[in-house]
Amino acid sequence: MELLKQISQSLQDGDDEKVASLTKDALTAGMTARQILDESLIAGMTIIGNKFKAHEIFLPDVLLSARTMYAGLELLKPHFLKDDIPSRGKVVIGTVQGDLHDIGKNLVGIMLKGAGYEVIDLGNDVPPAKFVDTAVSQGAAIIGTSALLTTTMPMMAQVAGILKERGLTGKIKLIIGGAPVSDAFAREIGADAYGFDAVKAVEIVDRFLAGR
């Protein structure tokens, strides 16, 4: 519908006031919160993600659109609670213990939220066991760990080891990412996937949760 296309375009333009105004109009017109989320906000962030992947836009553009998305999400939240609309799934993310870098991790969180997932962000300097404990207690099917330092990469292996010790390998998927990380390292430690960037991370989560 034209109104939903306008919301999507305003999100891509980074116009938070227009997104908020049009979202109100869509709700008044009788559209459901889920329809507005899926067909305008998520649709808009998907386009932004694809443009970022193709190097047509840059990180500040993604962050601007993400901030704009929240202008619409805040208006939809009461309707999600009222209608008990479930998220697409829960994902636990964090930067591993000993590493304080979080720009990449934050971008992954933004993109996942934009795709409709519930993100449990543990922050940085996260002990390996906390990733697993949180995923179990929150019922999350995926853990995403990030590292920028080669010296902290072994912490990712510890997360994989704890999952194996507890018989959770395969039941809770482990995605790793960060500048020094690679597909080969993911295979070496027994992780389920390597997310090259935020867009790839969302694609992996989509694939893992598609059958659930």
PDB file of C-alpha atoms in Angstrom:
ATOM      1  CA  MET A   1       0.000   0.000   0.000  1.00  0.00           C
ATOM      2  CA  GLU A   2       1.118   3.548  -0.713  1.00  0.00           C
ATOM      3  CA  LEU A   3       1.198   4.602   2.948  1.00  0.00           C
ATOM      4  CA  LEU A   4       3.492   1.713   3.865  1.00  0.00           C
ATOM      5  CA  LYS A   5       5.788   2.562   0.958  1.00  0.00           C
ATOM      6  CA  GLN A   6       5.964   6.144   2.219  1.00  0.00           C
ATOM      7  CA  ILE A   7       6.971   4.959   5.699  1.00  0.00           C
ATOM      8  CA  SER A   8       9.662   2.736   4.193  1.00  0.00           C
ATOM      9  CA  GLN A   9      11.021   5.566   2.058  1.00  0.00           C
ATOM     10  CA  SER A  10      10.999   8.020   4.975  1.00  0.00           C
ATOM     11  CA  LEU A  11      12.958   5.501   7.038  1.00  0.00           C
ATOM     12  CA  GLN A  12      15.516   5.212   4.252  1.00  0.00           C
ATOM     13  CA  ASP A  13      15.688   9.016   4.108  1.00  0.00           C
ATOM     14  CA  GLY A  14      16.331   9.199   7.859  1.00  0.00           C
ATOM     15  CA  ASP A  15      13.248  11.357   8.498  1.00  0.00           C
ATOM     16  CA  ASP A  16      12.109  10.242  11.962  1.00  0.00           C
ATOM     17  CA  GLU A  17       9.354  12.854  12.281  1.00  0.00           C
ATOM     18  CA  LYS A  18       7.757  11.736   9.034  1.00  0.00           C
ATOM     19  CA  VAL A  19       8.062   8.061   9.997  1.00  0.00           C
ATOM     20  CA  ALA A  20       6.276   8.777  13.284  1.00  0.00           C
ATOM     21  CA  SER A  21       3.542  10.805  11.582  1.00  0.00           C
ATOM     22  CA  LEU A  22       2.936   8.234   8.844  1.00  0.00           C
ATOM     23  CA  THR A  23       2.960   5.366  11.350  1.00  0.00           C
ATOM     24  CA  LYS A  24       0.202   7.127  13.292  1.00  0.00           C
ATOM     25  CA  ASP A  25      -1.737   7.542  10.039  1.00  0.00           C
ATOM     26  CA  ALA A  26      -1.340   3.840   9.260  1.00  0.00           C
ATOM     27  CA  LEU A  27      -2.631   2.825  12.695  1.00  0.00           C
ATOM     28  CA  THR A  28      -5.564   5.220  12.362  1.00  0.00           C
ATOM     29  CA  ALA A  29      -6.337   3.697   8.971  1.00  0.00           C
ATOM     30  CA  GLY A  30      -6.753   0.322  10.663  1.00  0.00           C
ATOM     31  CA  MET A  31      -3.506  -1.355   9.649  1.00  0.00           C
ATOM     32  CA  THR A  32      -2.113  -3.849  12.141  1.00  0.00           C
ATOM     33  CA  ALA A  33       1.132  -3.274  13.998  1.00  0.00           C
ATOM     34  CA  ARG A  34       2.571  -6.434  12.441  1.00  0.00           C
ATOM     35  CA  GLN A  35       1.676  -5.259   8.930  1.00  0.00           C
ATOM     36  CA  ILE A  36       3.290  -1.873   9.506  1.00  0.00           C
ATOM     37  CA  LEU A  37       6.391  -3.486  11.013  1.00  0.00           C
ATOM     38  CA  ASP A  38       6.848  -6.088   8.274  1.00  0.00           C
ATOM     39  CA  GLU A  39       5.838  -4.092   5.207  1.00  0.00           C
ATOM     40  CA  SER A  40       7.356  -0.705   6.023  1.00  0.00           C
ATOM     41  CA  LEU A  41       9.917  -0.653   8.855  1.00  0.00           C
ATOM     42  CA  ILE A  42      11.521  -4.049   8.263  1.00  0.00           C
ATOM     43  CA  ALA A  43      11.150  -3.621   4.503  1.00  0.00           C
ATOM     44  CA  GLY A  44      12.936  -0.274   4.713  1.00  0.00           C
ATOM     45  CA  MET A  45      15.763  -1.612   6.882  1.00  0.00           C
ATOM     46  CA  THR A  46      16.178  -4.556   4.511  1.00  0.00           C
ATOM     47  CA  ILE A  47      16.746  -2.124   1.641  1.00  0.00           C
ATOM     48  CA  ILE A  48      19.216  -0.182   3.795  1.00  0.00           C
ATOM     49  CA  GLY A  49      21.022  -3.428   4.646  1.00  0.00           C
ATOM     50  CA  ASN A  50      21.278  -4.410   0.989  1.00  0.00           C
ATOM     51  CA  LYS A  51      22.610  -0.967   0.044  1.00  0.00           C
ATOM     52  CA  PHE A  52      25.182  -1.173   2.840  1.00  0.00           C
ATOM     53  CA  LYS A  53      26.218  -4.622   1.636  1.00  0.00           C
ATOM     54  CA  ALA A  54      26.634  -3.256  -1.894  1.00  0.00           C
ATOM     55  CA  HIS A  55      28.704  -0.312  -0.547  1.00  0.00           C
ATOM     56  CA  GLU A  56      26.122   2.159  -1.866  1.00  0.00           C
ATOM     57  CA  ILE A  57      25.767   3.713   1.593  1.00  0.00           C
ATOM     58  CA  PHE A  58      27.962   3.823   4.684  1.00  0.00           C
ATOM     59  CA  LEU A  59      27.745   3.085   8.409  1.00  0.00           C
ATOM     60  CA  PRO A  60      26.438   6.561   9.417  1.00  0.00           C
ATOM     61  CA  ASP A  61      23.565   6.101   6.935  1.00  0.00           C
ATOM     62  CA  VAL A  62      22.663   2.751   8.493  1.00  0.00           C
ATOM     63  CA  LEU A  63      22.736   4.207  11.999  1.00  0.00           C
ATOM     64  CA  LEU A  64      20.555   7.143  10.917  1.00  0.00           C
ATOM     65  CA  SER A  65      17.937   4.835   9.406  1.00  0.00           C
ATOM     66  CA  ALA A  66      18.064   2.604  12.487  1.00  0.00           C
ATOM     67  CA  ARG A  67      17.384   5.592  14.734  1.00  0.00           C
ATOM     68  CA  THR A  68      14.544   6.583  12.432  1.00  0.00           C
ATOM     69  CA  MET A  69      13.097   3.073  12.635  1.00  0.00           C
ATOM     70  CA  TYR A  70      12.725   3.430  16.404  1.00  0.00           C
ATOM     71  CA  ALA A  71      10.416   6.418  15.896  1.00  0.00           C
ATOM     72  CA  GLY A  72       7.944   4.004  14.345  1.00  0.00           C
ATOM     73  CA  LEU A  73       8.680   1.099  16.684  1.00  0.00           C
ATOM     74  CA  GLU A  74       7.894   3.160  19.779  1.00  0.00           C
ATOM     75  CA  LEU A  75       4.405   3.820  18.414  1.00  0.00           C
ATOM     76  CA  LEU A  76       3.884   0.147  17.584  1.00  0.00           C
ATOM     77  CA  LYS A  77       5.105  -1.282  20.912  1.00  0.00           C
ATOM     78  CA  PRO A  78       1.808  -0.776  22.814  1.00  0.00           C
ATOM     79  CA  HIS A  79      -0.004  -2.647  20.041  1.00  0.00           C
ATOM     80  CA  PHE A  80       2.480  -5.520  20.166  1.00  0.00           C
ATOM     81  CA  LEU A  81       1.882  -5.868  23.901  1.00  0.00           C
ATOM     82  CA  LYS A  82      -1.889  -5.586  23.550  1.00  0.00           C
ATOM     83  CA  ASP A  83      -2.080  -8.085  20.702  1.00  0.00           C
ATOM     84  CA  ASP A  84       0.637 -10.351  22.182  1.00  0.00           C
ATOM     85  CA  ILE A  85       2.497 -10.389  18.877  1.00  0.00           C
ATOM     86  CA  PRO A  86       5.584 -12.621  19.135  1.00  0.00           C
ATOM     87  CA  SER A  87       8.997 -11.617  17.861  1.00  0.00           C
ATOM     88  CA  ARG A  88      10.630 -13.645  15.094  1.00  0.00           C
ATOM     89  CA  GLY A  89      12.956 -15.163  17.693  1.00  0.00           C
ATOM     90  CA  LYS A  90      15.486 -14.306  20.391  1.00  0.00           C
ATOM     91  CA  VAL A  91      19.185 -13.737  19.795  1.00  0.00           C
ATOM     92  CA  VAL A  92      21.813 -13.216  22.502  1.00  0.00           C
ATOM     93  CA  ILE A  93      24.744 -11.045  21.403  1.00  0.00           C
ATOM     94  CA  GLY A  94      27.849  -9.635  23.035  1.00  0.00           C
ATOM     95  CA  THR A  95      31.559  -8.918  22.730  1.00  0.00           C
ATOM     96  CA  VAL A  96      33.673 -11.630  24.345  1.00  0.00           C
ATOM     97  CA  GLN A  97      35.555 -11.314  27.620  1.00  0.00           C
ATOM     98  CA  GLY A  98      38.669  -9.150  27.436  1.00  0.00           C
ATOM     99  CA  ASP A  99      37.391  -7.180  24.431  1.00  0.00           C
ATOM    100  CA  LEU A 100      35.764  -3.759  24.804  1.00  0.00           C
ATOM    101  CA  HIS A 101      35.062  -3.040  21.127  1.00  0.00           C
ATOM    102  CA  ASP A 102      31.358  -2.916  20.355  1.00  0.00           C
ATOM    103  CA  ILE A 103      30.648  -0.915  17.180  1.00  0.00           C
ATOM    104  CA  GLY A 104      30.276  -4.028  15.026  1.00  0.00           C
ATOM    105  CA  LYS A 105      28.257  -5.823  17.682  1.00  0.00           C
ATOM    106  CA  ASN A 106      25.958  -2.818  18.053  1.00  0.00           C
ATOM    107  CA  LEU A 107      25.371  -2.680  14.311  1.00  0.00           C
ATOM    108  CA  VAL A 108      24.436  -6.374  14.271  1.00  0.00           C
ATOM    109  CA  GLY A 109      21.976  -5.701  17.093  1.00  0.00           C
ATOM    110  CA  ILE A 110      20.413  -2.815  15.191  1.00  0.00           C
ATOM    111  CA  MET A 111      20.032  -4.875  12.025  1.00  0.00           C
ATOM    112  CA  LEU A 112      18.547  -7.826  13.915  1.00  0.00           C
ATOM    113  CA  LYS A 113      16.012  -5.586  15.654  1.00  0.00           C
ATOM    114  CA  GLY A 114      15.212  -4.046  12.300  1.00  0.00           C
ATOM    115  CA  ALA A 115      14.521  -7.542  10.983  1.00  0.00           C
ATOM    116  CA  GLY A 116      12.018  -8.199  13.780  1.00  0.00           C
ATOM    117  CA  TYR A 117      14.135 -10.209  16.217  1.00  0.00           C
ATOM    118  CA  GLU A 118      14.292  -9.741  19.981  1.00  0.00           C
ATOM    119  CA  VAL A 119      17.905  -8.937  20.808  1.00  0.00           C
ATOM    120  CA  ILE A 120      19.401  -9.563  24.237  1.00  0.00           C
ATOM    121  CA  ASP A 121      22.581  -7.480  24.202  1.00  0.00           C
ATOM    122  CA  LEU A 122      24.997  -8.442  26.981  1.00  0.00           C
ATOM    123  CA  GLY A 123      27.387  -5.606  26.105  1.00  0.00           C
ATOM    124  CA  ASN A 124      31.139  -6.142  26.003  1.00  0.00           C
ATOM    125  CA  ASP A 125      33.695  -8.048  28.095  1.00  0.00           C
ATOM    126  CA  VAL A 126      31.195 -10.912  28.463  1.00  0.00           C
ATOM    127  CA  PRO A 127      32.377 -14.167  30.144  1.00  0.00           C
ATOM    128  CA  PRO A 128      31.830 -17.283  27.974  1.00  0.00           C
ATOM    129  CA  ALA A 129      29.414 -18.950  30.398  1.00  0.00           C
ATOM    130  CA  LYS A 130      27.198 -15.859  30.519  1.00  0.00           C
ATOM    131  CA  PHE A 131      26.382 -16.209  26.817  1.00  0.00           C
ATOM    132  CA  VAL A 132      25.176 -19.773  27.333  1.00  0.00           C
ATOM    133  CA  ASP A 133      23.446 -19.146  30.668  1.00  0.00           C
ATOM    134  CA  THR A 134      21.512 -16.221  29.182  1.00  0.00           C
ATOM    135  CA  ALA A 135      20.509 -18.117  26.045  1.00  0.00           C
ATOM    136  CA  VAL A 136      19.173 -20.981  28.170  1.00  0.00           C
ATOM    137  CA  SER A 137      17.321 -18.782  30.670  1.00  0.00           C
ATOM    138  CA  GLN A 138      15.832 -16.551  27.958  1.00  0.00           C
ATOM    139  CA  GLY A 139      14.970 -19.351  25.551  1.00  0.00           C
ATOM    140  CA  ALA A 140      17.181 -17.939  22.797  1.00  0.00           C
ATOM    141  CA  ALA A 141      18.063 -20.211  19.891  1.00  0.00           C
ATOM    142  CA  ILE A 142      21.109 -18.237  18.769  1.00  0.00           C
ATOM    143  CA  ILE A 143      24.228 -16.745  20.363  1.00  0.00           C
ATOM    144  CA  GLY A 144      26.259 -14.148  18.481  1.00  0.00           C
ATOM    145  CA  THR A 145      29.774 -13.392  19.746  1.00  0.00           C
ATOM    146  CA  SER A 146      32.070 -10.632  18.524  1.00  0.00           C
ATOM    147  CA  ALA A 147      35.810 -10.017  18.911  1.00  0.00           C
ATOM    148  CA  LEU A 148      38.140  -7.421  17.435  1.00  0.00           C
ATOM    149  CA  LEU A 149      41.326  -8.621  19.116  1.00  0.00           C
ATOM    150  CA  THR A 150      43.124 -11.835  18.168  1.00  0.00           C
ATOM    151  CA  THR A 151      43.934 -12.290  21.858  1.00  0.00           C
ATOM    152  CA  THR A 152      40.233 -12.607  22.721  1.00  0.00           C
ATOM    153  CA  MET A 153      39.291 -15.050  19.958  1.00  0.00           C
ATOM    154  CA  PRO A 154      39.895 -18.068  22.259  1.00  0.00           C
ATOM    155  CA  MET A 155      36.911 -16.880  24.308  1.00  0.00           C
ATOM    156  CA  MET A 156      34.706 -17.787  21.352  1.00  0.00           C
ATOM    157  CA  ALA A 157      36.121 -21.305  21.479  1.00  0.00           C
ATOM    158  CA  GLN A 158      35.212 -21.426  25.166  1.00  0.00           C
ATOM    159  CA  VAL A 159      31.594 -20.543  24.350  1.00  0.00           C
ATOM    160  CA  ALA A 160      31.525 -23.388  21.819  1.00  0.00           C
ATOM    161  CA  GLY A 161      33.100 -25.678  24.414  1.00  0.00           C
ATOM    162  CA  ILE A 162      30.484 -24.856  27.046  1.00  0.00           C
ATOM    163  CA  LEU A 163      27.685 -25.521  24.563  1.00  0.00           C
ATOM    164  CA  LYS A 164      29.247 -28.913  23.811  1.00  0.00           C
ATOM    165  CA  GLU A 165      29.734 -29.760  27.504  1.00  0.00           C
ATOM    166  CA  ARG A 166      26.079 -29.027  28.223  1.00  0.00           C
ATOM    167  CA  GLY A 167      24.803 -30.984  25.237  1.00  0.00           C
ATOM    168  CA  LEU A 168      23.533 -27.828  23.546  1.00  0.00           C
ATOM    169  CA  THR A 169      25.588 -27.939  20.347  1.00  0.00           C
ATOM    170  CA  GLY A 170      23.173 -27.637  17.436  1.00  0.00           C
ATOM    171  CA  LYS A 171      20.277 -26.794  19.748  1.00  0.00           C
ATOM    172  CA  ILE A 172      21.639 -23.304  20.353  1.00  0.00           C
ATOM    173  CA  LYS A 173      23.436 -22.011  17.271  1.00  0.00           C
ATOM    174  CA  LEU A 174      26.707 -20.095  17.697  1.00  0.00           C
ATOM    175  CA  ILE A 175      27.575 -17.345  15.230  1.00  0.00           C
ATOM    176  CA  ILE A 176      30.941 -15.598  15.497  1.00  0.00           C
ATOM    177  CA  GLY A 177      32.131 -12.362  13.929  1.00  0.00           C
ATOM    178  CA  GLY A 178      34.739  -9.621  14.049  1.00  0.00           C
ATOM    179  CA  ALA A 179      37.735  -8.398  12.077  1.00  0.00           C
ATOM    180  CA  PRO A 180      40.206 -11.201  12.966  1.00  0.00           C
ATOM    181  CA  VAL A 181      37.628 -14.004  12.667  1.00  0.00           C
ATOM    182  CA  SER A 182      37.128 -16.242   9.630  1.00  0.00           C
ATOM    183  CA  ASP A 183      35.144 -19.184   8.279  1.00  0.00           C
ATOM    184  CA  ALA A 184      38.136 -21.407   8.967  1.00  0.00           C
ATOM    185  CA  PHE A 185      38.265 -20.329  12.614  1.00  0.00           C
ATOM    186  CA  ALA A 186      34.520 -20.923  12.967  1.00  0.00           C
ATOM    187  CA  ARG A 187      34.948 -24.479  11.704  1.00  0.00           C
ATOM    188  CA  GLU A 188      38.001 -24.997  13.908  1.00  0.00           C
ATOM    189  CA  ILE A 189      36.190 -24.154  17.154  1.00  0.00           C
ATOM    190  CA  GLY A 190      32.903 -25.808  16.217  1.00  0.00           C
ATOM    191  CA  ALA A 191      30.844 -22.636  15.728  1.00  0.00           C
ATOM    192  CA  ASP A 192      27.808 -22.911  13.467  1.00  0.00           C
ATOM    193  CA  ALA A 193      28.572 -19.909  11.275  1.00  0.00           C
ATOM    194  CA  TYR A 194      30.790 -16.902  10.625  1.00  0.00           C
ATOM    195  CA  GLY A 195      29.076 -13.560  10.071  1.00  0.00           C
ATOM    196  CA  PHE A 196      31.271 -11.467   7.787  1.00  0.00           C
ATOM    197  CA  ASP A 197      29.225  -8.329   8.498  1.00  0.00           C
ATOM    198  CA  ALA A 198      25.899  -7.246  10.004  1.00  0.00           C
ATOM    199  CA  VAL A 199      23.905  -8.002   6.860  1.00  0.00           C
ATOM    200  CA  LYS A 200      25.394 -11.495   6.622  1.00  0.00           C
ATOM    201  CA  ALA A 201      24.659 -12.071  10.306  1.00  0.00           C
ATOM    202  CA  VAL A 202      20.961 -11.327   9.755  1.00  0.00           C
ATOM    203  CA  GLU A 203      20.898 -13.651   6.738  1.00  0.00           C
ATOM    204  CA  ILE A 204      22.386 -16.442   8.869  1.00  0.00           C
ATOM    205  CA  VAL A 205      19.865 -15.883  11.674  1.00  0.00           C
ATOM    206  CA  ASP A 206      17.042 -15.913   9.108  1.00  0.00           C
ATOM    207  CA  ARG A 207      18.287 -19.239   7.775  1.00  0.00           C
ATOM    208  CA  PHE A 208      18.764 -20.852  11.181  1.00  0.00           C
ATOM    209  CA  LEU A 209      15.345 -19.811  12.474  1.00  0.00           C
ATOM    210  CA  ALA A 210      13.380 -20.379   9.268  1.00  0.00           C
ATOM    211  CA  GLY A 211      12.417 -23.915  10.233  1.00  0.00           C
ATOM    212  CA  ARG A 212      11.469 -23.179  13.840  1.00  0.00           C
TER     213      ARG A 212
END
